[in-house]
Structure formats: C-alpha cells, structure tokens
CSV table of C-alpha atoms in Angstrom, one decimal:
chain,number,residue,atom,x,y,z
A,126,MET,CA,-12.3,26.3,14.3
A,127,ARG,CA,-13.7,27.8,11.0
A,128,THR,CA,-10.8,26.2,9.0
A,129,ALA,CA,-11.4,22.8,10.7
A,130,LEU,CA,-15.1,22.9,9.9
A,131,LEU,CA,-14.4,23.8,6.3
A,132,LEU,CA,-12.0,20.9,5.9
A,133,LEU,CA,-14.2,18.4,7.6
A,134,GLY,CA,-17.2,19.6,5.6
A,135,TYR,CA,-15.2,19.3,2.4
A,136,ALA,CA,-14.3,15.8,3.2
A,137,ALA,CA,-17.9,14.9,4.1
A,138,VAL,CA,-19.3,16.4,0.9
A,139,LEU,CA,-16.8,14.6,-1.4
A,140,GLY,CA,-17.1,11.3,0.4
A,141,ALA,CA,-20.9,11.4,0.3
A,142,LEU,CA,-21.6,12.7,-3.2
A,143,VAL,CA,-18.7,12.0,-5.6
A,144,PRO,CA,-18.0,8.2,-5.3
A,145,ALA,CA,-21.4,7.0,-6.5
A,146,ARG,CA,-21.5,9.5,-9.4
A,147,LEU,CA,-17.9,8.7,-10.4
A,148,ALA,CA,-18.6,4.9,-10.4
A,149,ARG,CA,-21.6,5.4,-12.7
A,150,ALA,CA,-19.8,7.9,-15.1
A,151,ASP,CA,-19.4,6.6,-18.6
A,152,TRP,CA,-16.2,8.6,-19.3
A,153,THR,CA,-14.3,6.4,-16.9
A,154,ARG,CA,-14.4,3.5,-19.3
A,155,ARG,CA,-13.3,5.7,-22.1
A,156,ALA,CA,-10.3,7.1,-20.2
A,157,PRO,CA,-9.4,4.6,-17.5
A,158,ARG,CA,-6.0,6.2,-16.7
A,159,LEU,CA,-7.7,9.5,-16.0
A,160,ALA,CA,-10.3,7.6,-13.9
A,161,ILE,CA,-7.6,6.0,-11.9
A,162,LEU,CA,-6.1,9.4,-11.2
A,163,ALA,CA,-9.6,10.7,-10.2
A,164,TRP,CA,-10.1,7.9,-7.7
A,165,GLN,CA,-6.7,8.4,-6.2
A,166,ALA,CA,-7.2,12.1,-5.9
A,167,LEU,CA,-10.6,11.6,-4.3
A,168,THR,CA,-9.5,9.1,-1.6
A,169,ALA,CA,-6.3,11.1,-0.9
A,170,THR,CA,-8.3,14.3,-0.6
A,171,VAL,CA,-10.8,12.9,1.8
A,172,LEU,CA,-8.1,11.5,4.0
A,173,VAL,CA,-5.9,14.6,3.9
A,174,SER,CA,-8.9,16.9,4.6
A,175,VAL,CA,-9.8,15.0,7.8
A,176,VAL,CA,-6.1,15.0,8.9
A,177,LEU,CA,-5.7,18.7,8.3
A,178,GLY,CA,-9.0,19.4,9.9
A,179,GLY,CA,-7.9,17.6,13.0
A,180,LEU,CA,-4.6,19.5,13.1
A,181,ALA,CA,-6.4,22.8,12.6
A,182,LEU,CA,-8.3,22.2,15.8
A,183,ALA,CA,-5.0,21.9,17.7
A,184,VAL,CA,-3.0,24.7,16.1
A,185,PRO,CA,-4.3,28.3,16.9
A,186,THR,CA,-3.6,31.0,14.3
A,187,LEU,CA,-2.1,34.1,15.7
A,188,PRO,CA,-0.1,36.7,13.6
A,189,VAL,CA,3.2,37.6,15.1
A,190,SER,CA,5.6,40.5,14.6
A,191,GLY,CA,8.7,41.6,16.3
A,192,ASN,CA,11.8,39.8,17.5
A,193,LEU,CA,12.3,36.3,18.8
A,194,ALA,CA,11.3,37.2,22.4
A,195,ASP,CA,8.0,38.8,21.1
A,196,MET,CA,7.3,35.7,19.0
A,197,LEU,CA,7.8,33.4,22.0
A,198,HIS,CA,5.6,35.6,24.1
A,199,ALA,CA,2.9,35.5,21.4
A,200,CYS,CA,3.1,31.7,21.3
A,201,VAL,CA,2.6,31.5,25.1
A,202,LEU,CA,-0.4,33.8,24.8
A,203,ALA,CA,-1.8,31.8,22.0
A,204,LEU,CA,-1.5,28.5,23.9
A,205,ARG,CA,-2.9,30.1,27.0
A,206,ALA,CA,-5.9,31.4,25.0
A,207,GLN,CA,-6.4,28.1,23.3
A,208,TYR,CA,-6.4,26.0,26.5
A,209,ALA,CA,-8.3,28.6,28.6
A,210,ALA,CA,-11.3,28.5,26.2
A,211,PRO,CA,-14.1,26.2,27.3
A,212,GLY,CA,-13.3,22.8,25.8
A,213,GLY,CA,-10.2,24.1,24.1
A,214,ALA,CA,-7.8,21.4,25.5
A,215,ALA,CA,-10.3,18.6,24.8
A,216,VAL,CA,-10.9,19.8,21.3
A,217,ALA,CA,-7.2,20.2,20.6
A,218,ALA,CA,-6.4,16.8,22.0
A,219,ALA,CA,-9.2,15.1,20.0
A,220,GLY,CA,-8.1,16.8,16.8
A,221,THR,CA,-4.5,15.8,17.3
A,222,THR,CA,-5.5,12.2,18.2
A,223,VAL,CA,-7.7,11.8,15.1
A,224,ALA,CA,-5.0,13.1,12.8
A,225,LEU,CA,-2.3,10.9,14.2
A,226,LEU,CA,-4.5,7.8,14.2
A,227,LEU,CA,-5.5,8.3,10.5
A,228,VAL,CA,-1.9,8.9,9.4
A,229,GLY,CA,-0.6,6.0,11.5
A,230,ARG,CA,-3.3,3.5,10.3
A,231,THR,CA,-2.9,4.5,6.7
A,232,GLY,CA,0.9,4.2,6.9
A,233,CYS,CA,0.7,0.8,8.6
A,234,CYS,CA,-1.8,-0.6,6.1
A,235,LEU,CA,0.2,0.7,3.1
A,236,ALA,CA,3.5,-0.5,4.4
A,237,GLY,CA,2.0,-3.9,5.2
A,238,ALA,CA,0.4,-4.3,1.8
A,239,LEU,CA,3.6,-3.5,0.0
A,240,TRP,CA,5.6,-5.8,2.2
A,241,ARG,CA,3.1,-8.7,1.8
A,242,ALA,CA,3.0,-8.3,-1.9
A,243,ARG,CA,6.7,-8.2,-2.2
A,244,ARG,CA,7.1,-11.3,-0.1
A,245,GLU,CA,4.5,-13.2,-2.2
A,246,ARG,CA,6.2,-12.2,-5.4
A,247,THR,CA,9.6,-13.1,-4.2
A,248,ARG,CA,8.4,-16.6,-3.0
A,249,HIS,CA,6.7,-17.2,-6.3
A,250,ALA,CA,9.7,-16.0,-8.4
A,251,ARG,CA,11.9,-18.6,-6.5
A,252,ALA,CA,9.4,-21.3,-7.2
A,253,LEU,CA,9.3,-20.3,-10.9
A,254,ALA,CA,13.1,-20.6,-11.0
A,255,LEU,CA,12.7,-24.2,-10.0
A,256,VAL,CA,9.7,-25.4,-12.0
A,257,GLY,CA,9.3,-22.8,-14.8
A,258,SER,CA,11.0,-22.7,-18.1
A,259,ALA,CA,12.1,-19.5,-19.9
A,260,ARG,CA,11.0,-18.6,-23.4
A,261,PRO,CA,13.4,-15.9,-24.5
A,262,ASP,CA,11.6,-15.6,-27.9
A,263,LEU,CA,8.5,-14.4,-26.1
A,264,GLY,CA,10.1,-12.9,-23.0
A,265,VAL,CA,8.0,-15.0,-20.6
A,266,THR,CA,8.3,-17.8,-18.2
A,267,VAL,CA,6.2,-20.9,-18.9
A,268,LEU,CA,4.6,-22.8,-16.0
A,269,GLU,CA,3.2,-26.3,-16.5
A,270,ASP,CA,-0.5,-26.1,-15.7
A,271,GLU,CA,-3.6,-27.5,-17.3
A,272,ARG,CA,-5.5,-24.3,-17.0
A,273,PRO,CA,-4.9,-21.5,-19.5
A,274,ALA,CA,-3.7,-18.4,-17.6
A,275,ALA,CA,-1.4,-15.4,-18.0
A,276,TYR,CA,-0.2,-13.1,-15.3
A,277,CYS,CA,2.7,-10.9,-14.4
A,278,LEU,CA,4.8,-10.4,-11.3
A,279,PRO,CA,5.4,-6.6,-11.2
A,280,GLY,CA,8.0,-4.7,-9.2
A,281,HIS,CA,11.8,-5.4,-9.0
A,282,GLY,CA,12.8,-8.3,-11.3
A,283,HIS,CA,9.4,-8.3,-12.9
A,284,ARG,CA,8.4,-11.2,-15.2
A,285,ILE,CA,5.5,-12.4,-17.2
A,286,VAL,CA,4.2,-16.0,-16.7
A,287,LEU,CA,2.1,-18.1,-19.1
A,288,THR,CA,0.9,-21.6,-18.4
A,289,SER,CA,1.5,-24.4,-20.9
A,290,ALA,CA,-2.3,-24.6,-21.5
A,291,ALA,CA,-2.3,-20.9,-22.5
A,292,LEU,CA,0.4,-21.5,-25.0
A,293,ALA,CA,-1.6,-24.4,-26.5
A,294,ALA,CA,-4.9,-22.6,-26.5
A,295,LEU,CA,-3.9,-19.2,-27.9
A,296,ALA,CA,-2.9,-18.4,-31.4
A,297,PRO,CA,0.5,-16.5,-31.9
A,298,HIS,CA,-1.2,-13.1,-32.4
A,299,GLU,CA,-3.3,-13.7,-29.3
A,300,LEU,CA,-0.3,-14.5,-27.3
A,301,ARG,CA,1.3,-11.3,-28.4
A,302,ALA,CA,-1.8,-9.4,-27.3
A,303,VAL,CA,-1.8,-11.0,-23.9
A,304,ILE,CA,1.9,-10.3,-23.4
A,305,ALA,CA,1.4,-6.7,-24.4
A,306,HIS,CA,-1.4,-6.4,-21.8
A,307,GLU,CA,0.9,-7.7,-19.0
A,308,ARG,CA,3.7,-5.5,-20.1
A,309,ALA,CA,1.4,-2.5,-19.7
A,310,HIS,CA,0.7,-3.5,-16.1
A,311,ILE,CA,4.4,-3.5,-15.4
A,312,ARG,CA,5.2,-0.3,-17.3
A,313,GLN,CA,2.3,1.7,-15.7
A,314,ARG,CA,3.2,0.5,-12.2
A,315,HIS,CA,-0.3,-0.8,-11.6
A,316,HIS,CA,0.8,-2.8,-8.5
A,317,LEU,CA,1.5,0.5,-6.7
A,318,VAL,CA,-1.9,1.9,-7.7
A,319,LEU,CA,-3.6,-1.1,-6.3
A,320,ALA,CA,-1.5,-1.1,-3.2
A,321,TRP,CA,-2.7,2.4,-2.3
A,322,ALA,CA,-6.3,1.6,-3.1
A,323,GLU,CA,-6.3,-1.7,-1.2
A,324,ALA,CA,-4.4,-0.2,1.8
A,325,LEU,CA,-7.1,2.4,2.2
A,326,GLU,CA,-9.8,-0.3,1.8
A,327,ARG,CA,-8.2,-2.3,4.5
A,328,ALA,CA,-7.8,0.7,6.8
A,329,PHE,CA,-11.2,2.2,6.3
A,330,GLY,CA,-13.2,-0.5,4.5
A,331,ARG,CA,-16.4,0.3,6.4
A,332,LEU,CA,-16.5,3.7,4.6
A,333,ALA,CA,-18.1,3.5,1.1
A,334,PRO,CA,-15.7,5.9,-0.7
A,335,PHE,CA,-12.6,3.7,0.0
A,336,ARG,CA,-14.4,0.5,-0.6
A,337,THR,CA,-15.8,1.7,-3.9
A,338,ALA,CA,-12.5,3.2,-4.9
A,339,ALA,CA,-10.7,-0.2,-4.5
A,340,GLU,CA,-13.3,-2.0,-6.5
A,341,GLN,CA,-13.2,0.5,-9.3
A,342,THR,CA,-9.4,0.6,-9.4
A,343,ARG,CA,-9.1,-3.1,-9.8
A,344,HIS,CA,-11.3,-2.9,-12.8
A,345,LEU,CA,-9.8,0.3,-14.3
A,346,VAL,CA,-6.2,-1.0,-14.2
A,347,GLU,CA,-7.3,-3.8,-16.5
A,348,LEU,CA,-9.0,-1.4,-18.9
A,349,ALA,CA,-5.9,0.8,-18.9
A,350,ALA,CA,-3.7,-2.3,-19.8
A,351,ASP,CA,-6.2,-3.3,-22.5
A,352,ASP,CA,-5.9,0.2,-24.1
A,353,ALA,CA,-2.1,0.0,-24.0
A,354,ALA,CA,-2.2,-3.5,-25.6
A,355,THR,CA,-4.6,-2.4,-28.4
A,356,THR,CA,-2.0,0.1,-29.6
A,357,ARG,CA,0.1,-2.9,-30.6
A,358,CYS,CA,-2.6,-5.3,-31.7
A,359,ASP,CA,-6.2,-5.4,-32.9
A,360,PRO,CA,-8.9,-5.1,-30.2
A,361,LEU,CA,-10.7,-8.2,-31.6
A,362,THR,CA,-7.5,-10.2,-31.1
A,363,LEU,CA,-7.2,-9.2,-27.4
A,364,ALA,CA,-10.9,-9.9,-26.9
A,365,GLY,CA,-10.5,-13.4,-28.4
A,366,ALA,CA,-7.5,-14.0,-26.1
A,367,LEU,CA,-9.5,-13.0,-23.0
A,368,VAL,CA,-12.3,-15.4,-24.1
A,369,GLY,CA,-9.6,-18.2,-24.4
A,370,LEU,CA,-8.3,-17.5,-21.0
A,371,ALA,CA,-11.8,-17.5,-19.6
A,372,GLY,CA,-11.0,-16.3,-16.1
A,373,ALA,CA,-8.7,-19.2,-15.3
A,374,ARG,CA,-5.9,-18.7,-12.7
A,375,ALA,CA,-2.7,-20.8,-12.5
A,376,ALA,CA,-2.2,-23.0,-9.4
A,377,GLY,CA,-0.1,-21.2,-6.8
A,378,ALA,CA,-0.3,-17.8,-8.5
A,379,PRO,CA,0.1,-15.1,-5.8
A,380,THR,CA,-2.7,-12.7,-5.1
A,381,ALA,CA,-0.1,-9.9,-5.7
A,382,SER,CA,0.1,-10.9,-9.4
A,383,LEU,CA,-1.9,-9.1,-12.1
A,384,ALA,CA,-3.8,-11.6,-14.4
A,385,ALA,CA,-4.9,-10.8,-17.9
A,386,SER,CA,-8.3,-12.4,-17.2
A,387,GLY,CA,-9.0,-10.4,-14.1
A,388,GLY,CA,-11.2,-7.3,-13.6
A,389,HIS,CA,-14.6,-8.3,-15.0
A,390,ALA,CA,-13.4,-10.0,-18.2
A,391,ALA,CA,-16.9,-10.2,-19.8
A,392,ALA,CA,-17.3,-6.4,-19.5
A,393,ARG,CA,-13.8,-5.9,-20.9
A,394,VAL,CA,-14.6,-8.1,-23.9
A,395,ARG,CA,-17.8,-6.2,-24.6
A,396,ARG,CA,-15.8,-2.9,-24.5
A,397,LEU,CA,-13.2,-4.3,-26.9
A,398,LEU,CA,-15.9,-5.4,-29.3
A,399,GLY,CA,-17.6,-2.0,-29.2
A,400,PRO,CA,-16.6,1.3,-30.9
A,401,HIS,CA,-13.5,3.0,-29.6
A,402,ARG,CA,-14.4,6.4,-28.2
A,403,PRO,CA,-11.5,8.0,-26.3
A,404,LEU,CA,-11.8,11.4,-24.7
A,405,ARG,CA,-10.4,14.3,-26.6
A,406,ARG,CA,-7.0,15.4,-25.4
A,407,GLY,CA,-8.2,18.8,-24.2
A,408,VAL,CA,-11.0,17.1,-22.1
A,409,ALA,CA,-8.5,14.7,-20.6
A,410,TRP,CA,-6.1,17.5,-19.6
A,411,ALA,CA,-9.0,19.4,-18.1
A,412,GLY,CA,-9.9,16.3,-16.1
A,413,ALA,CA,-6.4,15.9,-14.8
A,414,LEU,CA,-6.2,19.6,-13.8
A,415,ALA,CA,-9.5,19.2,-12.0
A,416,ALA,CA,-8.2,16.2,-10.1
A,417,GLY,CA,-5.2,18.1,-9.1
A,418,ALA,CA,-7.3,21.1,-7.9
A,419,VAL,CA,-9.5,18.8,-5.8
A,420,LEU,CA,-6.3,17.5,-4.1
A,421,ALA,CA,-4.8,20.9,-3.6
A,422,LEU,CA,-7.9,22.6,-2.1
A,423,PRO,CA,-7.5,21.1,1.4
A,424,PHE,CA,-3.9,22.5,1.6
A,425,ALA,CA,-5.2,25.9,0.4
A,426,LEU,CA,-7.9,25.9,3.0
A,427,ALA,CA,-5.4,24.9,5.7
A,428,VAL,CA,-2.9,27.7,5.0
A,429,GLN,CA,-5.4,30.4,4.2
A,430,PRO,CA,-5.6,31.9,7.7
A,431,ALA,CA,-1.8,32.1,8.0
A,432,VAL,CA,-1.5,33.7,4.6
A,433,ALA,CA,-4.3,36.2,5.3
A,434,THR,CA,-2.7,37.3,8.5
A,435,ALA,CA,1.0,37.2,7.3
A,436,GLY,CA,1.5,41.0,7.2
A,437,MET,CA,-0.6,42.0,10.2
A,438,ALA,CA,0.9,43.2,13.4
A,439,THR,CA,-1.6,42.2,16.1
A,440,CYS,CA,0.9,41.3,18.7
A,441,PRO,CA,2.1,44.5,20.5
A,442,LEU,CA,5.8,45.0,20.7
A,443,HIS,CA,6.9,45.7,24.3
A,444,GLU,CA,9.2,48.7,24.0
A,445,ALA,CA,11.5,49.9,26.8
A,446,PRO,CA,10.4,53.2,28.4
A,447,VAL,CA,12.2,56.2,27.0
A,448,SER,CA,14.4,57.8,29.6
A,449,ALA,CA,15.1,61.6,29.7
A,450,PRO,CA,18.3,62.6,28.0
A,451,ALA,CA,21.3,63.3,30.3
A,452,PRO,CA,22.1,67.0,30.8
A,453,SER,CA,24.9,68.3,28.8
A,454,PRO,CA,28.0,69.8,30.5
A,455,VAL,CA,26.9,73.3,29.5
A,456,GLU,CA,23.6,72.9,31.2
A,457,LEU,CA,25.3,71.6,34.3
A,458,ARG,CA,27.6,74.7,34.5
A,459,ASP,CA,24.6,77.0,34.0
C-alpha cells in the first residue's frame, strides 16, 4: 500500500505543479528539442506512475527463500493474507482494473492515431502522384493551388509538397529555407512525437497535463524545425518565408502533414527576428538527465520493496523431523 500511495502521489504532484510552470518557462523556446523531451517524459511519467500504482495495490510483496515448494507455499500465504485483509480483494481488483484500462486506452488511442495518419498520408500521396508534378532540382512535389503553402508528408516514402503559389511568392533563398524546415520535420521524426502527444490528449483530454502537453508539443516541433533550418540559412530569410506563407494551407492537405506555417507563425517570426540565445551544452545535458530521472523514478519506487527484501529469509523453511540414528550391529550384539 505504501508503494502505491507514493506512486499515485508522485503522479498527482507532477500533474498538478509541473505543466503550468513548464509551459511558462523561457528556456523551452531556447531549447525546443529538450522541451519536447521534457513534455514526453512528464506525460509518460504521470501515466506510468498511475499504472504501476494500480499494479502495486494488487501485488503483495513477500520475501521468499527455500526451494520451489517453499516458494509456492509462500505465494499461497501471500495471496491468502492479501484477500483476507478487509477490502483486500476490492482494492486489488480496483488497482488491476485501473492499470489495465489506462494501458488499453493509451494503446488503442496511439495505434488509432498512427493508423489514421498513415491512411491519410497514403491517400494524399496517391492523389499527388496524379495531380502533382515533381521538381527534382528542389526535391519537392509541386501542387497547383492559388494559396502559397508548404508541407511535408512524413513517414515511409516521405515527400515535401509546395504549391505553385508558394513557388511564385517566395524567392529562391526563401524556398531553400522552407525546404530545410520541412526536411527537419522528417529527419527528427516529429510525426511520431505528435502522435504520442495527441494520442494522450485524445485518451485523457479532460486532464490538463495531457492537453497542455499536446498544445505545447505542436508549437515546439515547429521551433525545433526552425532551429534546424537556420543552420543552413539566415534566420531573417526563414522569417520572411513564413510571412510569405502567412498561415495558408493547400486544399486537400491532410491533417497528418506538417506545414511550415503552422505552430503560431507570428510568435515564430518574432523569435527568428530576435537574438539567438541557445542553452549551454552542459545545461542541455543536465536537463536531459533530469528528464530521464523523472521517468526512471516510478520504476525505482515500484521495485524498491522487492530490492529491499531480496536477501531476507522471512518465509520459514519446513524441515523434515530428524529421526534417531539406527543402532549399529555392535550395539545390537551388546
């Protein structure tokens, strides 16, 4: 029970205190990739803590020593003690049910999000094969549309799509900046990052931590792609390209695509026009280690009772009674 309370309390504290502070933190705009990792670690930790807490209510901890028969006997004693306690069966059933429901709902929402996104991208790729035209010199597919837009279809067979209006509106160096931005989305697997965040939002959207995490992640992946693009072009060039695109979206573009003009374009332009202040490498590494520690702590809490009692022999071994030694032939003759 103590382990379950620690895990559930840990999840409650993280979910109540951290999301609002993390959303307001200034460093997340300076290191968007680290911020994405922090949000993923936070949401995964809250979910894992609740699941492990539910399982801890159903699994009694009892140190065992001896042979297989003693271990099985100890397991019977442990189950009997668990279910004989007042409310033991109800608490164990509730914990198991909660854990299974959380895992099942998360898995279903994640699998559904990945399947729907893949289906949309596949359908759109087939349409592009019919109505789009390839530009090998740019490595993109051009779609006839009067609105300037640029987006990518990530995943298997990924491609970058520009509308004809975007080609006409953007200068060559701005086109290169936009293409670099879209390639960063593909290279950094942002579609998988968004699939995880949006699956948790769909599964537990009434809870603020998961809703805030999805909103922040949609913005942060655009910042991360901007940072990757500015290693190949001038930030002012990318800012001008975003202004030229002006939030337009091509007709028929799937929701599973990643558009260069998405993710609060005005705030991104202001960031690109401002001074570039990345986090120091040591601070970034410390943040990554902290995110890993936050995610590892629930597992440490869950296994701590078993580790603490690993060498204890609290289950008595049932030894056969010692019989008197048989008399020797000499004693019989005497």
